[in-house]
């Protein structure tokens, strides 16, 4: 999306023509819904600027820009290396407190740009212009002042504004980037904020004290919907004044230990689904991450502890609805949702995973489901007849920046045979820092981690059943983990690209080709 000339845009009075011209100027992929009062308010602002500013007809603004994934909208933005100008438009009278709150939120979200900022609101009905001061006060101002600020802003950015708001600038994982999380250098989506507000409202009193009453809250969603970030954000909120702990199931990755060491006001416990739970202290709230891995025994332990001391429990967990029910016999999600008086919420917005990868992974898990796309430019497919060919293909993917997530159930780590050199050009794979390039990781250790590019293997054990679900003949001894589940969660670790190598399984290869070449 590119900036538009608001003078040219406001010379038209017909809303349909305005809509068409705006799309042509901005390069949007869709028409913008422009209400009549918005056009009138924008024209009034432009005319006021023209009365005090000779170059006003030359001004370009990003108009009605919405931050990707977060859904945060800005009416008018001008950006250069010196500073950012934001102007919000109102038609009728709005309380000063509401105006101030909006501008403060805008300041919060635009802080990722790292530039000084100016914030204004124009109320067209009363022809009133106000600005947010550096001290956070709302001050009435005049057009001459705004014109002065605009005149100083030369050589503004005129490229695609979404390039300035890449997701990795403001959407993070507290486990893979604990430093940014602890600094509060992240944002929640509107959906995450709404769920947080409802949960905190239920368990926190008016003065911010945790109500000592047993309750169980949980939120779920597919991988990539931001459950872990939301859980840890709630833990941070509660730990300001109360003692809380986080129970984490799954991989005990080094990133988790770093967060544990640095976040002293939250106690961490690392668990397996078969562990019995004993807490070292008395807490005001228990939070559980990766709750879908809970077994019946440790879930029962949590409930006993919470009911005995009358404290709330908050659980984040994955939904695996797109996987065959027979592949998820160990289903902690079902156990959680059967808890009496359980209060559940569902995250639906995929933050980390883009819609293309989400669609592809869903179809791999169940080929008969809807949601086909016409193109999958960020998906790669290859075929190998034996282990030697797999090694060659993996080395090729590795040199193109992919990390290989392998499954011990089907074997084939190939870790010692991958060609790793200092000249590798991996991007997200260099997240080990001084420890060096990470080219291979086991599926169970990839839990809660994120990678730009992921490659995985599908072998002869996989097939599709009569209902279109992907199945595998291989499971763990206790039947709690299947190769299908590991494939699903491994592919879901990718942010930008995924690749599949199919080994000696022509039927699966043909099915996957059909997904990629549909239409």
Short mmCIF file of C-alpha atoms in Angstrom, two decimals:
data_model
loop_
_atom_site.label_atom_id
_atom_site.label_comp_id
_atom_site.label_asym_id
_atom_site.label_seq_id
_atom_site.Cartn_x
_atom_site.Cartn_y
_atom_site.Cartn_z
CA UNK A 1 0.00 0.00 0.00
CA UNK A 2 1.39 3.39 -1.07
CA UNK A 3 0.59 6.95 0.11
CA UNK A 4 -2.13 8.95 -1.62
CA UNK A 5 -2.45 12.64 -2.39
CA UNK A 6 -5.32 13.71 -0.13
CA UNK A 7 -5.93 16.94 -2.08
CA UNK A 8 -6.55 15.01 -5.30
CA UNK A 9 -8.62 12.44 -3.45
CA UNK A 10 -10.92 15.06 -1.88
CA UNK A 11 -11.71 16.94 -5.10
CA UNK A 12 -14.28 14.25 -5.89
CA UNK A 13 -17.69 14.31 -4.21
CA UNK A 14 -19.06 11.01 -5.49
CA UNK A 15 -18.22 8.24 -2.98
CA UNK A 16 -18.02 5.50 -5.61
CA UNK A 17 -15.49 7.46 -7.68
CA UNK A 18 -13.55 8.31 -4.53
CA UNK A 19 -13.35 4.64 -3.64
CA UNK A 20 -12.08 3.71 -7.10
CA UNK A 21 -9.54 6.53 -7.22
CA UNK A 22 -8.22 5.69 -3.75
CA UNK A 23 -7.57 2.11 -4.79
CA UNK A 24 -5.77 3.26 -7.91
CA UNK A 25 -3.59 5.69 -5.95
CA UNK A 26 -2.81 3.42 -2.99
CA UNK A 27 -2.38 0.20 -4.93
CA UNK A 28 -4.61 -1.74 -2.51
CA UNK A 29 -5.74 -5.18 -3.52
CA UNK A 30 -9.34 -4.33 -2.62
CA UNK A 31 -11.67 -1.35 -2.50
CA UNK A 32 -11.70 0.64 0.74
CA UNK A 33 -15.08 1.27 2.35
CA UNK A 34 -15.20 5.06 2.61
CA UNK A 35 -18.13 6.63 4.43
CA UNK A 36 -19.51 10.02 3.44
CA UNK A 37 -18.52 11.68 6.72
CA UNK A 38 -14.96 10.44 6.27
CA UNK A 39 -14.71 12.09 2.87
CA UNK A 40 -16.15 15.33 4.22
CA UNK A 41 -13.82 15.33 7.23
CA UNK A 42 -10.78 14.62 5.07
CA UNK A 43 -11.74 17.43 2.67
CA UNK A 44 -12.23 19.87 5.55
CA UNK A 45 -8.79 18.98 6.95
CA UNK A 46 -7.22 19.42 3.52
CA UNK A 47 -8.92 22.79 2.96
CA UNK A 48 -7.77 24.05 6.37
CA UNK A 49 -4.20 23.11 5.56
CA UNK A 50 -4.44 24.81 2.16
CA UNK A 51 -5.43 28.05 3.89
CA UNK A 52 -2.13 28.21 5.82
CA UNK A 53 0.27 26.07 3.79
CA UNK A 54 1.30 26.73 0.20
CA UNK A 55 2.40 23.14 -0.44
CA UNK A 56 -0.67 21.53 1.11
CA UNK A 57 -1.95 20.21 -2.29
CA UNK A 58 1.32 18.27 -2.60
CA UNK A 59 0.96 16.32 0.66
CA UNK A 60 0.81 12.56 0.46
CA UNK A 61 -0.42 10.42 3.38
CA UNK A 62 -0.89 6.74 3.97
CA UNK A 63 -4.67 6.67 4.26
CA UNK A 64 -6.60 4.20 6.44
CA UNK A 65 -3.67 1.81 6.99
CA UNK A 66 -4.22 -1.31 9.10
CA UNK A 67 -1.24 -3.07 10.69
CA UNK A 68 -0.96 -6.67 9.44
CA UNK A 69 -2.21 -9.33 11.88
CA UNK A 70 -2.89 -6.82 14.68
CA UNK A 71 -5.82 -5.06 13.02
CA UNK A 72 -4.75 -1.64 14.36
CA UNK A 73 -5.91 1.14 12.00
CA UNK A 74 -4.54 4.64 11.45
CA UNK A 75 -6.43 7.32 9.50
CA UNK A 76 -3.47 9.33 8.20
CA UNK A 77 0.28 8.67 8.44
CA UNK A 78 3.38 10.42 7.07
CA UNK A 79 6.73 8.80 7.76
CA UNK A 80 10.35 9.74 7.21
CA UNK A 81 13.64 9.17 9.02
CA UNK A 82 13.17 12.27 11.19
CA UNK A 83 9.72 11.63 12.58
CA UNK A 84 6.21 10.25 12.11
CA UNK A 85 2.99 12.31 11.85
CA UNK A 86 -0.34 10.67 12.67
CA UNK A 87 -3.69 12.44 12.24
CA UNK A 88 -6.98 10.86 13.29
CA UNK A 89 -10.31 12.05 11.88
CA UNK A 90 -13.56 12.41 13.85
CA UNK A 91 -16.87 13.69 12.49
CA UNK A 92 -18.82 14.36 15.69
CA UNK A 93 -17.84 15.35 19.20
CA UNK A 94 -15.80 12.79 21.10
CA UNK A 95 -14.76 12.91 24.75
CA UNK A 96 -11.21 14.12 25.27
CA UNK A 97 -10.41 11.02 27.28
CA UNK A 98 -11.38 8.80 24.34
CA UNK A 99 -9.27 10.89 21.95
CA UNK A 100 -6.31 10.77 24.31
CA UNK A 101 -6.64 7.01 24.73
CA UNK A 102 -6.64 6.44 20.97
CA UNK A 103 -3.60 8.63 20.38
CA UNK A 104 -1.72 6.93 23.20
CA UNK A 105 -2.52 3.56 21.64
CA UNK A 106 -1.28 4.85 18.29
CA UNK A 107 1.95 5.97 19.95
CA UNK A 108 2.34 2.51 21.47
CA UNK A 109 1.91 0.72 18.14
CA UNK A 110 4.03 3.11 16.08
CA UNK A 111 6.91 2.88 18.53
CA UNK A 112 8.34 -0.03 16.50
CA UNK A 113 9.46 2.50 13.87
CA UNK A 114 11.90 4.01 16.35
CA UNK A 115 11.31 7.66 15.30
CA UNK A 116 10.03 10.76 17.16
CA UNK A 117 6.27 11.12 16.65
CA UNK A 118 3.52 13.76 16.45
CA UNK A 119 -0.12 12.84 17.10
CA UNK A 120 -3.19 14.90 16.17
CA UNK A 121 -6.97 14.47 16.05
CA UNK A 122 -9.25 16.62 13.90
CA UNK A 123 -12.97 16.89 14.80
CA UNK A 124 -14.65 18.22 11.68
CA UNK A 125 -18.04 19.08 13.24
CA UNK A 126 -16.50 21.63 15.60
CA UNK A 127 -13.47 22.32 13.38
CA UNK A 128 -11.24 21.50 16.33
CA UNK A 129 -7.62 20.33 16.09
CA UNK A 130 -5.88 18.79 19.12
CA UNK A 131 -2.51 17.14 19.66
CA UNK A 132 -0.99 14.76 22.21
CA UNK A 133 1.83 16.42 24.11
CA UNK A 134 5.09 14.71 25.00
CA UNK A 135 3.83 14.52 28.56
CA UNK A 136 0.64 12.71 27.52
CA UNK A 137 -1.75 15.69 27.75
CA UNK A 138 -4.34 16.62 25.12
CA UNK A 139 -3.75 20.19 23.89
CA UNK A 140 -5.79 22.35 21.52
CA UNK A 141 -3.63 23.58 18.66
CA UNK A 142 -3.97 25.45 15.35
CA UNK A 143 -3.36 24.77 11.69
CA UNK A 144 -0.26 26.94 11.57
CA UNK A 145 1.47 24.65 14.06
CA UNK A 146 0.52 21.52 12.12
CA UNK A 147 1.66 23.20 8.89
CA UNK A 148 5.03 23.96 10.46
CA UNK A 149 5.51 20.32 11.43
CA UNK A 150 4.45 19.12 7.97
CA UNK A 151 6.74 21.60 6.20
CA UNK A 152 9.73 20.25 8.10
CA UNK A 153 9.02 16.71 7.01
CA UNK A 154 10.80 16.35 3.68
CA UNK A 155 11.44 13.27 1.54
CA UNK A 156 8.78 11.07 3.12
CA UNK A 157 8.64 7.33 2.65
CA UNK A 158 6.56 6.50 -0.41
CA UNK A 159 7.04 2.75 -0.69
CA UNK A 160 4.81 -0.06 0.54
CA UNK A 161 4.02 0.79 4.17
CA UNK A 162 3.62 -2.88 5.08
CA UNK A 163 7.38 -3.25 4.53
CA UNK A 164 7.85 -1.00 7.59
CA UNK A 165 5.65 -3.22 9.72
CA UNK A 166 7.05 -6.70 9.19
CA UNK A 167 5.53 -9.10 11.68
CA UNK A 168 8.82 -9.96 13.35
CA UNK A 169 9.13 -6.34 14.49
CA UNK A 170 6.18 -6.60 16.84
CA UNK A 171 5.01 -10.23 17.02
CA UNK A 172 7.41 -12.33 19.08
CA UNK A 173 7.65 -15.50 21.11
CA UNK A 174 8.64 -15.01 24.76
CA UNK A 175 10.55 -18.27 24.54
CA UNK A 176 12.67 -17.54 21.46
CA UNK A 177 13.18 -13.84 22.23
CA UNK A 178 13.06 -13.47 26.03
CA UNK A 179 14.90 -10.13 25.97
CA UNK A 180 12.25 -8.39 23.88
CA UNK A 181 9.49 -10.02 25.88
CA UNK A 182 10.87 -8.82 29.20
CA UNK A 183 11.28 -5.29 27.79
CA UNK A 184 7.64 -5.34 26.70
CA UNK A 185 8.75 -4.95 23.09
CA UNK A 186 5.74 -6.75 21.61
CA UNK A 187 2.06 -6.29 20.85
CA UNK A 188 -1.05 -8.39 21.30
CA UNK A 189 -3.77 -8.66 18.68
CA UNK A 190 -7.20 -7.26 19.48
CA UNK A 191 -8.40 -10.84 19.99
CA UNK A 192 -5.60 -11.60 22.45
CA UNK A 193 -6.26 -8.37 24.34
CA UNK A 194 -9.96 -9.15 24.58
CA UNK A 195 -9.33 -12.65 25.98
CA UNK A 196 -6.79 -11.24 28.46
CA UNK A 197 -9.27 -8.59 29.58
CA UNK A 198 -12.03 -11.15 30.16
CA UNK A 199 -9.79 -13.54 32.10
CA UNK A 200 -8.26 -10.82 34.28
CA UNK A 201 -11.70 -9.33 34.92
CA UNK A 202 -12.89 -12.71 36.20
CA UNK A 203 -9.96 -13.42 38.51
CA UNK A 204 -8.74 -9.97 39.58
CA UNK A 205 -10.61 -7.66 41.92
CA UNK A 206 -11.10 -3.94 41.40
CA UNK A 207 -7.85 -3.12 43.20
CA UNK A 208 -5.82 -5.57 41.13
CA UNK A 209 -5.68 -8.35 43.72
CA UNK A 210 -6.19 -11.96 42.68
CA UNK A 211 -9.45 -13.29 43.99
CA UNK A 212 -8.69 -16.35 46.08
CA UNK A 213 -11.36 -18.46 44.42
CA UNK A 214 -10.87 -21.63 42.43
CA UNK A 215 -11.68 -21.30 38.72
CA UNK A 216 -10.29 -22.74 35.49
CA UNK A 217 -9.83 -20.58 32.40
CA UNK A 218 -8.29 -21.67 29.13
CA UNK A 219 -7.69 -20.53 25.60
CA UNK A 220 -6.98 -22.66 22.59
CA UNK A 221 -6.32 -22.43 18.90
CA UNK A 222 -4.16 -23.94 16.20
CA UNK A 223 -0.38 -23.49 16.33
CA UNK A 224 0.61 -19.96 15.45
CA UNK A 225 -2.33 -18.17 17.06
CA UNK A 226 -0.24 -16.64 19.86
CA UNK A 227 -1.30 -18.74 22.83
CA UNK A 228 2.10 -18.83 24.53
CA UNK A 229 2.62 -15.08 24.19
CA UNK A 230 -0.83 -14.44 25.66
CA UNK A 231 -0.25 -16.84 28.58
CA UNK A 232 3.12 -15.29 29.46
CA UNK A 233 1.70 -11.79 29.12
CA UNK A 234 -1.04 -12.70 31.62
CA UNK A 235 1.63 -14.17 33.92
CA UNK A 236 3.53 -10.88 33.75
CA UNK A 237 0.38 -8.90 34.51
CA UNK A 238 -0.48 -11.01 37.56
CA UNK A 239 3.09 -11.23 38.85
CA UNK A 240 3.33 -7.47 39.37
CA UNK A 241 1.61 -7.83 42.72
CA UNK A 242 1.02 -11.55 43.27
CA UNK A 243 3.01 -14.79 43.27
CA UNK A 244 2.36 -16.99 40.25
CA UNK A 245 3.93 -20.03 38.61
CA UNK A 246 4.00 -21.39 35.08
CA UNK A 247 3.91 -25.13 34.41
CA UNK A 248 5.43 -25.95 31.03
CA UNK A 249 5.02 -29.31 29.31
CA UNK A 250 7.11 -30.50 26.41
CA UNK A 251 10.62 -29.56 25.38
CA UNK A 252 12.83 -27.97 28.03
CA UNK A 253 14.59 -25.80 25.47
CA UNK A 254 17.46 -23.52 26.40
CA UNK A 255 15.27 -20.50 25.63
CA UNK A 256 12.90 -21.55 28.44
CA UNK A 257 15.76 -21.74 30.89
CA UNK A 258 16.93 -18.26 29.89
CA UNK A 259 13.47 -16.86 30.53
CA UNK A 260 13.32 -18.68 33.86
CA UNK A 261 16.63 -17.17 34.95
CA UNK A 262 15.71 -13.62 33.94
CA UNK A 263 12.05 -13.51 34.99
CA UNK A 264 12.55 -13.85 38.73
CA UNK A 265 9.02 -12.92 39.76
CA UNK A 266 7.52 -16.02 38.07
CA UNK A 267 8.42 -19.58 39.10
CA UNK A 268 8.73 -22.14 36.31
CA UNK A 269 8.17 -25.89 36.53
CA UNK A 270 9.08 -28.22 33.66
CA UNK A 271 6.90 -31.32 33.35
CA UNK A 272 6.26 -34.44 31.35
CA UNK A 273 2.72 -35.75 30.92
CA UNK A 274 3.46 -38.61 33.33
CA UNK A 275 4.97 -36.46 36.13
CA UNK A 276 3.20 -35.98 39.45
CA UNK A 277 3.11 -32.32 40.49
CA UNK A 278 4.39 -30.86 43.72
CA UNK A 279 4.82 -27.09 44.00
CA UNK A 280 7.52 -25.67 46.26
CA UNK A 281 5.50 -22.61 47.35
CA UNK A 282 1.93 -21.43 47.70
CA UNK A 283 0.82 -19.35 44.72
CA UNK A 284 -2.01 -16.98 43.87
CA UNK A 285 -2.46 -18.44 40.39
CA UNK A 286 -1.24 -21.40 38.35
CA UNK A 287 -0.65 -21.02 34.61
CA UNK A 288 -0.09 -24.00 32.29
CA UNK A 289 1.57 -23.82 28.85
CA UNK A 290 1.23 -26.58 26.23
CA UNK A 291 -1.79 -27.89 28.15
CA UNK A 292 -2.77 -30.29 25.34
CA UNK A 293 0.16 -32.43 26.56
CA UNK A 294 -1.37 -32.87 30.02
CA UNK A 295 -2.08 -36.38 31.21
CA UNK A 296 -4.97 -37.27 33.47
CA UNK A 297 -2.72 -37.67 36.54
CA UNK A 298 -0.91 -34.34 36.41
CA UNK A 299 -4.10 -32.51 35.48
CA UNK A 300 -5.74 -34.06 38.54
CA UNK A 301 -2.79 -32.89 40.67
CA UNK A 302 -3.23 -29.32 39.41
CA UNK A 303 -6.94 -29.39 40.23
CA UNK A 304 -6.31 -30.70 43.76
CA UNK A 305 -3.71 -28.01 44.49
CA UNK A 306 -5.88 -25.21 43.08
CA UNK A 307 -9.05 -26.26 44.90
CA UNK A 308 -7.27 -26.76 48.22
CA UNK A 309 -5.85 -23.23 48.29
CA UNK A 310 -8.68 -21.60 46.27
CA UNK A 311 -6.73 -20.13 43.37
CA UNK A 312 -7.42 -19.77 39.61
CA UNK A 313 -5.84 -21.91 36.90
CA UNK A 314 -5.18 -20.57 33.40
CA UNK A 315 -4.28 -23.02 30.62
CA UNK A 316 -3.15 -22.53 27.02
CA UNK A 317 -3.46 -25.53 24.74
CA UNK A 318 -3.54 -26.52 21.07
CA UNK A 319 -6.53 -27.79 19.18
CA UNK A 320 -5.72 -30.63 16.80
CA UNK A 321 -9.11 -30.86 15.09
CA UNK A 322 -7.59 -31.13 11.62
CA UNK A 323 -5.72 -34.30 12.62
CA UNK A 324 -7.49 -37.65 12.50
CA UNK A 325 -9.10 -38.40 15.90
CA UNK A 326 -7.35 -41.78 15.85
CA UNK A 327 -3.97 -40.00 15.68
CA UNK A 328 -4.60 -37.99 18.84
CA UNK A 329 -5.74 -40.57 21.39
CA UNK A 330 -3.74 -38.71 24.04
CA UNK A 331 -5.85 -35.55 23.96
CA UNK A 332 -5.22 -33.16 26.84
CA UNK A 333 -7.55 -30.65 25.21
CA UNK A 334 -10.49 -32.98 25.76
CA UNK A 335 -9.51 -33.48 29.42
CA UNK A 336 -9.29 -29.72 29.98
CA UNK A 337 -12.64 -28.94 28.40
CA UNK A 338 -14.37 -31.58 30.53
CA UNK A 339 -13.40 -29.77 33.76
CA UNK A 340 -16.54 -28.63 35.56
CA UNK A 341 -17.32 -24.92 35.01
CA UNK A 342 -14.37 -24.56 32.64
CA UNK A 343 -14.34 -21.13 30.94
CA UNK A 344 -12.81 -21.43 27.50
CA UNK A 345 -11.83 -19.03 24.71
CA UNK A 346 -10.65 -19.70 21.18
CA UNK A 347 -7.96 -17.83 19.28
CA UNK A 348 -8.66 -17.89 15.55
CA UNK A 349 -6.20 -15.37 14.08
CA UNK A 350 -2.99 -17.03 12.87
CA UNK A 351 -0.19 -14.67 13.87
CA UNK A 352 3.00 -16.53 13.12
CA UNK A 353 1.71 -18.75 10.32
CA UNK A 354 0.52 -17.02 7.15
CA UNK A 355 -2.72 -18.05 5.45
CA UNK A 356 -0.92 -19.85 2.62
CA UNK A 357 1.06 -22.16 4.90
CA UNK A 358 -1.95 -22.63 7.16
CA UNK A 359 -4.07 -23.75 4.21
CA UNK A 360 -1.41 -26.16 2.95
CA UNK A 361 -0.75 -27.77 6.33
CA UNK A 362 -4.49 -28.23 6.93
CA UNK A 363 -4.87 -29.97 3.58
CA UNK A 364 -1.87 -32.21 4.23
CA UNK A 365 -3.50 -33.33 7.48
CA UNK A 366 -6.89 -33.89 5.82
CA UNK A 367 -6.93 -33.76 2.05
CA UNK A 368 -10.73 -33.73 1.87
CA UNK A 369 -11.13 -30.50 3.83
CA UNK A 370 -11.94 -27.21 2.12
CA UNK A 371 -9.71 -24.17 1.96
CA UNK A 372 -7.74 -24.90 -1.21
CA UNK A 373 -5.78 -22.05 -2.70
CA UNK A 374 -4.77 -21.69 -6.32
CA UNK A 375 -1.12 -21.06 -5.56
CA UNK A 376 1.38 -22.12 -2.90
CA UNK A 377 4.56 -20.22 -3.82
CA UNK A 378 6.13 -20.77 -0.39
CA UNK A 379 5.69 -24.55 -0.39
CA UNK A 380 8.28 -26.91 -1.86
CA UNK A 381 7.95 -30.63 -2.59
CA UNK A 382 10.60 -33.22 -3.45
CA UNK A 383 10.78 -37.00 -3.89
CA UNK A 384 13.49 -39.46 -2.82
CA UNK A 385 13.69 -43.22 -3.32
CA UNK A 386 16.25 -43.94 -0.58
CA UNK A 387 18.24 -42.41 2.28
CA UNK A 388 21.10 -41.22 0.05
CA UNK A 389 18.71 -39.17 -2.05
CA UNK A 390 17.11 -37.79 1.11
CA UNK A 391 20.54 -36.63 2.32
CA UNK A 392 21.27 -34.83 -0.94
CA UNK A 393 17.90 -33.09 -0.92
CA UNK A 394 18.24 -32.10 2.75
CA UNK A 395 21.64 -30.56 2.08
CA UNK A 396 20.15 -28.56 -0.76
CA UNK A 397 17.35 -27.26 1.46
CA UNK A 398 19.79 -26.54 4.27
CA UNK A 399 21.93 -24.39 1.97
CA UNK A 400 18.78 -22.43 1.14
CA UNK A 401 18.11 -21.61 4.78
CA UNK A 402 15.80 -24.45 5.87
CA UNK A 403 15.97 -26.25 9.19
CA UNK A 404 15.25 -29.96 9.12
CA UNK A 405 12.80 -31.03 11.86
CA UNK A 406 13.09 -34.78 12.18
CA UNK A 407 10.93 -37.31 13.96
CA UNK A 408 12.52 -40.04 16.05
CA UNK A 409 9.46 -42.21 15.46
CA UNK A 410 10.27 -42.62 11.77
CA UNK A 411 14.02 -42.19 12.21
CA UNK A 412 16.25 -40.55 9.66
CA UNK A 413 17.83 -37.68 11.60
CA UNK A 414 20.72 -37.51 9.08
CA UNK A 415 22.27 -35.07 11.53
CA UNK A 416 25.81 -36.42 11.22
CA UNK A 417 25.67 -36.67 7.44
CA UNK A 418 24.42 -33.16 6.64
CA UNK A 419 27.06 -30.96 5.05
CA UNK A 420 27.43 -27.95 7.35
CA UNK A 421 29.92 -25.20 6.52
CA UNK A 422 30.65 -21.77 7.88
CA UNK A 423 29.42 -20.18 4.65
CA UNK A 424 25.83 -21.32 5.07
CA UNK A 425 23.35 -18.55 4.38
CA UNK A 426 20.58 -19.50 6.80
CA UNK A 427 18.47 -16.70 8.25
CA UNK A 428 16.27 -17.74 11.15
CA UNK A 429 18.49 -20.78 11.60
CA UNK A 430 21.29 -18.71 13.05
CA UNK A 431 19.30 -18.18 16.23
CA UNK A 432 21.85 -20.14 18.22
CA UNK A 433 24.13 -17.12 17.99
CA UNK A 434 27.66 -17.97 19.07
CA UNK A 435 26.82 -21.66 19.32
CA UNK A 436 26.74 -21.76 15.55
CA UNK A 437 24.39 -22.71 12.76
CA UNK A 438 21.49 -24.97 13.69
CA UNK A 439 20.58 -27.17 10.75
CA UNK A 440 18.69 -30.04 12.36
CA UNK A 441 16.39 -30.41 15.35
CA UNK A 442 14.19 -33.20 16.70
CA UNK A 443 10.44 -32.63 16.59
CA UNK A 444 9.99 -32.80 20.36
CA UNK A 445 12.70 -30.13 20.82
CA UNK A 446 11.06 -27.77 18.31
CA UNK A 447 8.14 -27.17 20.65
CA UNK A 448 7.38 -23.43 21.12
CA UNK A 449 10.17 -22.46 18.74
CA UNK A 450 9.88 -20.60 15.46
CA UNK A 451 11.85 -20.87 12.22
CA UNK A 452 11.58 -18.98 8.95
CA UNK A 453 11.89 -22.14 6.84
CA UNK A 454 11.18 -25.75 7.76
CA UNK A 455 11.71 -29.00 5.86
CA UNK A 456 10.34 -32.38 7.03
CA UNK A 457 10.25 -35.97 5.83
CA UNK A 458 7.27 -38.18 4.99
CA UNK A 459 8.21 -41.86 4.64
CA UNK A 460 6.52 -45.14 3.65
CA UNK A 461 4.54 -45.33 6.91
CA UNK A 462 2.17 -42.55 5.87
CA UNK A 463 -1.10 -42.94 3.97
CA UNK A 464 -4.54 -41.35 3.65
CA UNK A 465 -7.59 -43.15 5.05
CA UNK A 466 -11.05 -43.31 3.48
CA UNK A 467 -12.07 -40.02 5.15
CA UNK A 468 -9.08 -38.17 3.70
CA UNK A 469 -7.09 -37.96 6.96
CA UNK A 470 -3.33 -38.45 6.94
CA UNK A 471 -2.39 -41.52 8.95
CA UNK A 472 0.83 -43.27 9.96
CA UNK A 473 1.40 -46.84 11.04
CA UNK A 474 4.01 -45.67 13.58
CA UNK A 475 3.24 -44.45 17.10
CA UNK A 476 5.13 -44.23 20.37
CA UNK A 477 4.96 -47.21 22.74
CA UNK A 478 2.37 -45.57 25.00
CA UNK A 479 0.37 -44.44 21.91
CA UNK A 480 0.52 -40.83 23.13
CA UNK A 481 2.56 -39.53 20.19
CA UNK A 482 2.14 -40.27 16.49
CA UNK A 483 4.22 -39.40 13.45
CA UNK A 484 1.25 -37.46 12.09
CA UNK A 485 1.08 -35.22 15.16
CA UNK A 486 4.81 -34.62 15.02
CA UNK A 487 4.55 -33.69 11.34
CA UNK A 488 1.68 -31.28 12.05
CA UNK A 489 3.42 -29.50 14.91
CA UNK A 490 6.77 -29.47 13.10
CA UNK A 491 5.40 -27.85 9.95
CA UNK A 492 3.52 -25.36 12.13
CA UNK A 493 6.87 -24.06 13.45
CA UNK A 494 7.47 -22.35 10.07
CA UNK A 495 6.86 -18.64 9.58
CA UNK A 496 7.64 -18.18 5.88
CA UNK A 497 8.31 -21.40 3.95
CA UNK A 498 7.80 -25.15 4.30
CA UNK A 499 9.17 -28.08 2.32
CA UNK A 500 8.32 -31.78 2.30
CA UNK A 501 10.53 -34.61 1.13
CA UNK A 502 8.50 -37.72 0.34
CA UNK A 503 10.56 -40.91 0.62
CA UNK A 504 9.49 -43.92 -1.43
CA UNK A 505 5.77 -43.16 -1.18
CA UNK A 506 4.38 -42.32 -4.64
CA UNK A 507 0.75 -42.31 -3.48
CA UNK A 508 1.38 -39.57 -0.91
CA UNK A 509 3.53 -37.67 -3.41
CA UNK A 510 0.70 -37.66 -5.96
CA UNK A 511 -1.77 -36.46 -3.32
CA UNK A 512 0.51 -33.58 -2.30
CA UNK A 513 1.09 -32.61 -5.92
CA UNK A 514 -2.67 -32.47 -6.35
CA UNK A 515 -2.88 -29.94 -3.50
CA UNK A 516 -0.16 -27.75 -5.01
CA UNK A 517 -1.47 -27.92 -8.57
CA UNK A 518 -5.18 -27.63 -7.88
CA UNK A 519 -6.90 -25.20 -10.23
#
